[in-house]
Amino acid sequence: MDSSAARKSRSQPTQALPAKIFHWVNITSLLLMIGSGLQIYNANPVFGGRGGWHFPPFFLLGGWLAGGRHWHFAAMWFFALNLLWYGVYIFITRRWQRRFLGANDIKALQVSQNPKRRNYAWHRFVYTAIIPILLLAIFTGLGMYKPAQFHWIVDIFGSWQALRIVHFITVPTVIIFAVIHSLLSLKVGGSCLIESMFW
Amino acid sequence: MRPIQDHRHLLLRRRFLQLSGLASIGFLLDGCGSPLFEDLVYKASQPLNQSVEALLLNPQKLIPEFPASAIEPDALLINTFNFTPKIDHSTFRLSVNGAVNRPLSLSMADIQKSSLTSMTIRHVCVEGWAAIVQWGGVRLRDIIASAQPKANVRYVYFQSADGYYESWDIASALHPQTLLAYQKNGHPLSIDNGAPLRLASPIKLGYKQSKWITKITLVEHLLPAKTGYWEDQGYEWFAGL
């Protein structure tokens, strides 16, 4: 009985509680950021201005520009602080070295003939690569939120329009990431792995 | 062993489907352009956001300006909440009153006697667009100083000829790049852009920068339900950049 239970728990993937909390808060706050962000987008589309294509109401949060901004600038705290504590956590626990893309994965991608090892390396590559995208969303967002105090952020991107485009591009990037990340998780660990990150 | 394994997988699949269901409910709540407690969200987040904004504002720090070649003459869109008032410049008076020792009533000639301050800055609209504009005018801080404000002044009200009204924190109003502008891109201000006198500043969103200003009132307290035309509809009050 004892040994079978032990075997069972070994075969089940498990995730650290902080990782699960980060994952949940990240998904939730990102959904709020995207919904309210598209609401703000619609006030003056990045592409085409007032005459440009608008997102249909289904994707929007806030009801109008001011409501979208209220949601965006409330959810930003959860989104950004969640990333911050998680960054400190993976740094202190050295998860950064063990749980994210490493030299061994890059080597596997280059030389490994084992499809399982390669898939796992791709999986780690993809979820590692989204971290700088999330940080870029915050960085460009800060530049648009306070362009006078952080004028150097706008300067880095060359123009206001370029800054808006980069900030916006993080949305389709995150959505494409979510699809690929889900598929790779399923491929690497099946629904057990996906389950383990949520519950 | 096998059937148990399969059973477990079935259970997992069911929970996965439950999870997808949860996610789509979240998405439904998210969607439909729903205002979804936006007023509550504002009430909850506004104190934190406003204190961070006020903290970020360095009242004496000059925001870097742009060369004249960077001016985007067509980028500044015209936004008006109601109508465009026609004002006779020769009879126009700007009154400065409230908590001041020396209330003022200034003509355009009086205002233009003070030295002209010119700045080329980025004008940022709440809608998301921005335009690099040159503004010329008089520093608001100089007008306020000549009215000799009382020590308890904390806010400034701006009344416009079209009925628009705004209120600012005193620190932003006294910023050296907050102007009462009568010139845009090297030309006299057009009526659409707020002639004879409008606010121009790199540190506030466009809706804070009232056009057609006729009255400036210095106060210690804001009126509760009257902090600005858009603010009273639900827009953020501080709106600092």
mmCIF file of C-alpha atoms in Angstrom, chain B residues 95-198:
data_model
loop_
_atom_site.group_PDB
_atom_site.id
_atom_site.type_symbol
_atom_site.label_atom_id
_atom_site.label_comp_id
_atom_site.label_asym_id
_atom_site.label_seq_id
_atom_site.Cartn_x
_atom_site.Cartn_y
_atom_site.Cartn_z
ATOM 1 C CA SER B 95 -9.570 86.737 -14.276
ATOM 2 C CA VAL B 96 -7.458 85.206 -11.551
ATOM 3 C CA ASN B 97 -9.209 84.906 -8.218
ATOM 4 C CA GLY B 98 -9.919 82.683 -5.227
ATOM 5 C CA ALA B 99 -7.392 82.327 -2.404
ATOM 6 C CA VAL B 100 -5.191 85.214 -3.598
ATOM 7 C CA ASN B 101 -4.218 88.528 -2.067
ATOM 8 C CA ARG B 102 -4.337 90.354 -5.368
ATOM 9 C CA PRO B 103 -7.135 89.214 -7.741
ATOM 10 C CA LEU B 104 -6.316 89.977 -11.368
ATOM 11 C CA SER B 105 -8.225 90.842 -14.486
ATOM 12 C CA LEU B 106 -5.811 90.716 -17.403
ATOM 13 C CA SER B 107 -6.206 91.683 -21.036
ATOM 14 C CA MET B 108 -4.311 89.856 -23.788
ATOM 15 C CA ALA B 109 -2.012 92.880 -24.001
ATOM 16 C CA ASP B 110 -1.256 92.560 -20.269
ATOM 17 C CA ILE B 111 -0.483 88.883 -20.676
ATOM 18 C CA GLN B 112 1.697 89.371 -23.740
ATOM 19 C CA LYS B 113 3.708 92.020 -21.898
ATOM 20 C CA SER B 114 5.301 89.210 -19.863
ATOM 21 C CA SER B 115 8.194 87.492 -21.562
ATOM 22 C CA LEU B 116 7.234 84.754 -24.005
ATOM 23 C CA THR B 117 8.188 81.213 -23.053
ATOM 24 C CA SER B 118 8.444 78.770 -25.927
ATOM 25 C CA MET B 119 8.643 75.000 -25.639
ATOM 26 C CA THR B 120 8.456 72.090 -28.080
ATOM 27 C CA ILE B 121 6.968 69.159 -26.248
ATOM 28 C CA ARG B 122 4.972 65.979 -26.758
ATOM 29 C CA HIS B 123 1.262 66.504 -26.313
ATOM 30 C CA VAL B 124 -0.263 63.168 -25.242
ATOM 31 C CA CYS B 125 -3.971 62.479 -25.564
ATOM 32 C CA VAL B 126 -5.811 60.029 -23.308
ATOM 33 C CA GLU B 127 -6.999 58.318 -26.498
ATOM 34 C CA GLY B 128 -3.465 57.118 -27.175
ATOM 35 C CA TRP B 129 -2.190 59.444 -29.887
ATOM 36 C CA ALA B 130 0.521 62.040 -29.349
ATOM 37 C CA ALA B 131 1.862 65.047 -31.243
ATOM 38 C CA ILE B 132 5.044 67.059 -30.944
ATOM 39 C CA VAL B 133 3.939 70.679 -30.738
ATOM 40 C CA GLN B 134 5.602 74.031 -30.130
ATOM 41 C CA TRP B 135 3.680 76.189 -27.680
ATOM 42 C CA GLY B 136 4.419 79.800 -26.854
ATOM 43 C CA GLY B 137 2.926 81.740 -23.983
ATOM 44 C CA VAL B 138 3.377 82.850 -20.454
ATOM 45 C CA ARG B 139 4.304 80.609 -17.559
ATOM 46 C CA LEU B 140 1.259 79.915 -15.427
ATOM 47 C CA ARG B 141 3.483 80.149 -12.342
ATOM 48 C CA ASP B 142 4.259 83.806 -13.196
ATOM 49 C CA ILE B 143 0.562 84.691 -13.495
ATOM 50 C CA ILE B 144 -0.197 82.858 -10.235
ATOM 51 C CA ALA B 145 2.748 84.567 -8.509
ATOM 52 C CA SER B 146 1.561 88.026 -9.533
ATOM 53 C CA ALA B 147 -1.835 87.264 -7.989
ATOM 54 C CA GLN B 148 -0.017 86.546 -4.691
ATOM 55 C CA PRO B 149 -1.605 83.223 -3.715
ATOM 56 C CA LYS B 150 -2.317 82.506 -0.063
ATOM 57 C CA ALA B 151 -0.223 79.833 1.647
ATOM 58 C CA ASN B 152 -3.083 77.338 1.854
ATOM 59 C CA VAL B 153 -3.582 77.047 -1.933
ATOM 60 C CA ARG B 154 -3.468 73.412 -3.066
ATOM 61 C CA TYR B 155 -5.499 73.301 -6.281
ATOM 62 C CA VAL B 156 -6.269 75.456 -9.292
ATOM 63 C CA TYR B 157 -9.545 75.595 -11.194
ATOM 64 C CA PHE B 158 -9.718 76.596 -14.851
ATOM 65 C CA GLN B 159 -12.993 77.837 -16.314
ATOM 66 C CA SER B 160 -13.372 77.949 -20.091
ATOM 67 C CA ALA B 161 -15.632 80.024 -22.326
ATOM 68 C CA ASP B 162 -17.390 76.894 -23.655
ATOM 69 C CA GLY B 163 -18.340 75.690 -20.166
ATOM 70 C CA TYR B 164 -15.416 73.256 -19.869
ATOM 71 C CA TYR B 165 -13.826 73.209 -16.463
ATOM 72 C CA GLU B 166 -10.726 71.553 -15.036
ATOM 73 C CA SER B 167 -8.787 71.383 -11.785
ATOM 74 C CA TRP B 168 -5.088 70.745 -11.247
ATOM 75 C CA ASP B 169 -2.844 70.063 -8.295
ATOM 76 C CA ILE B 170 -0.821 73.182 -7.498
ATOM 77 C CA ALA B 171 2.560 71.457 -8.035
ATOM 78 C CA SER B 172 1.705 70.648 -11.655
ATOM 79 C CA ALA B 173 0.253 74.128 -12.206
ATOM 80 C CA LEU B 174 3.500 75.723 -10.969
ATOM 81 C CA HIS B 175 5.717 73.488 -13.118
ATOM 82 C CA PRO B 176 7.990 75.713 -15.246
ATOM 83 C CA GLN B 177 6.665 74.093 -18.437
ATOM 84 C CA THR B 178 2.996 74.660 -17.670
ATOM 85 C CA LEU B 179 2.047 77.555 -19.927
ATOM 86 C CA LEU B 180 -0.924 79.703 -20.711
ATOM 87 C CA ALA B 181 -0.289 79.483 -24.432
ATOM 88 C CA TYR B 182 -1.311 81.915 -27.146
ATOM 89 C CA GLN B 183 1.000 80.568 -29.826
ATOM 90 C CA LYS B 184 1.223 77.175 -31.543
ATOM 91 C CA ASN B 185 3.943 76.018 -33.956
ATOM 92 C CA GLY B 186 5.188 79.593 -34.341
ATOM 93 C CA HIS B 187 1.801 81.069 -35.248
ATOM 94 C CA PRO B 188 -0.875 82.781 -33.172
ATOM 95 C CA LEU B 189 -3.089 80.144 -31.590
ATOM 96 C CA SER B 190 -6.080 79.260 -33.777
ATOM 97 C CA ILE B 191 -9.566 79.349 -32.355
ATOM 98 C CA ASP B 192 -9.904 75.543 -32.736
ATOM 99 C CA ASN B 193 -6.780 75.084 -30.634
ATOM 100 C CA GLY B 194 -8.099 77.318 -27.859
ATOM 101 C CA ALA B 195 -7.452 80.988 -28.732
ATOM 102 C CA PRO B 196 -6.973 83.344 -27.128
ATOM 103 C CA LEU B 197 -5.540 81.399 -24.177
ATOM 104 C CA ARG B 198 -5.163 77.704 -23.361
#
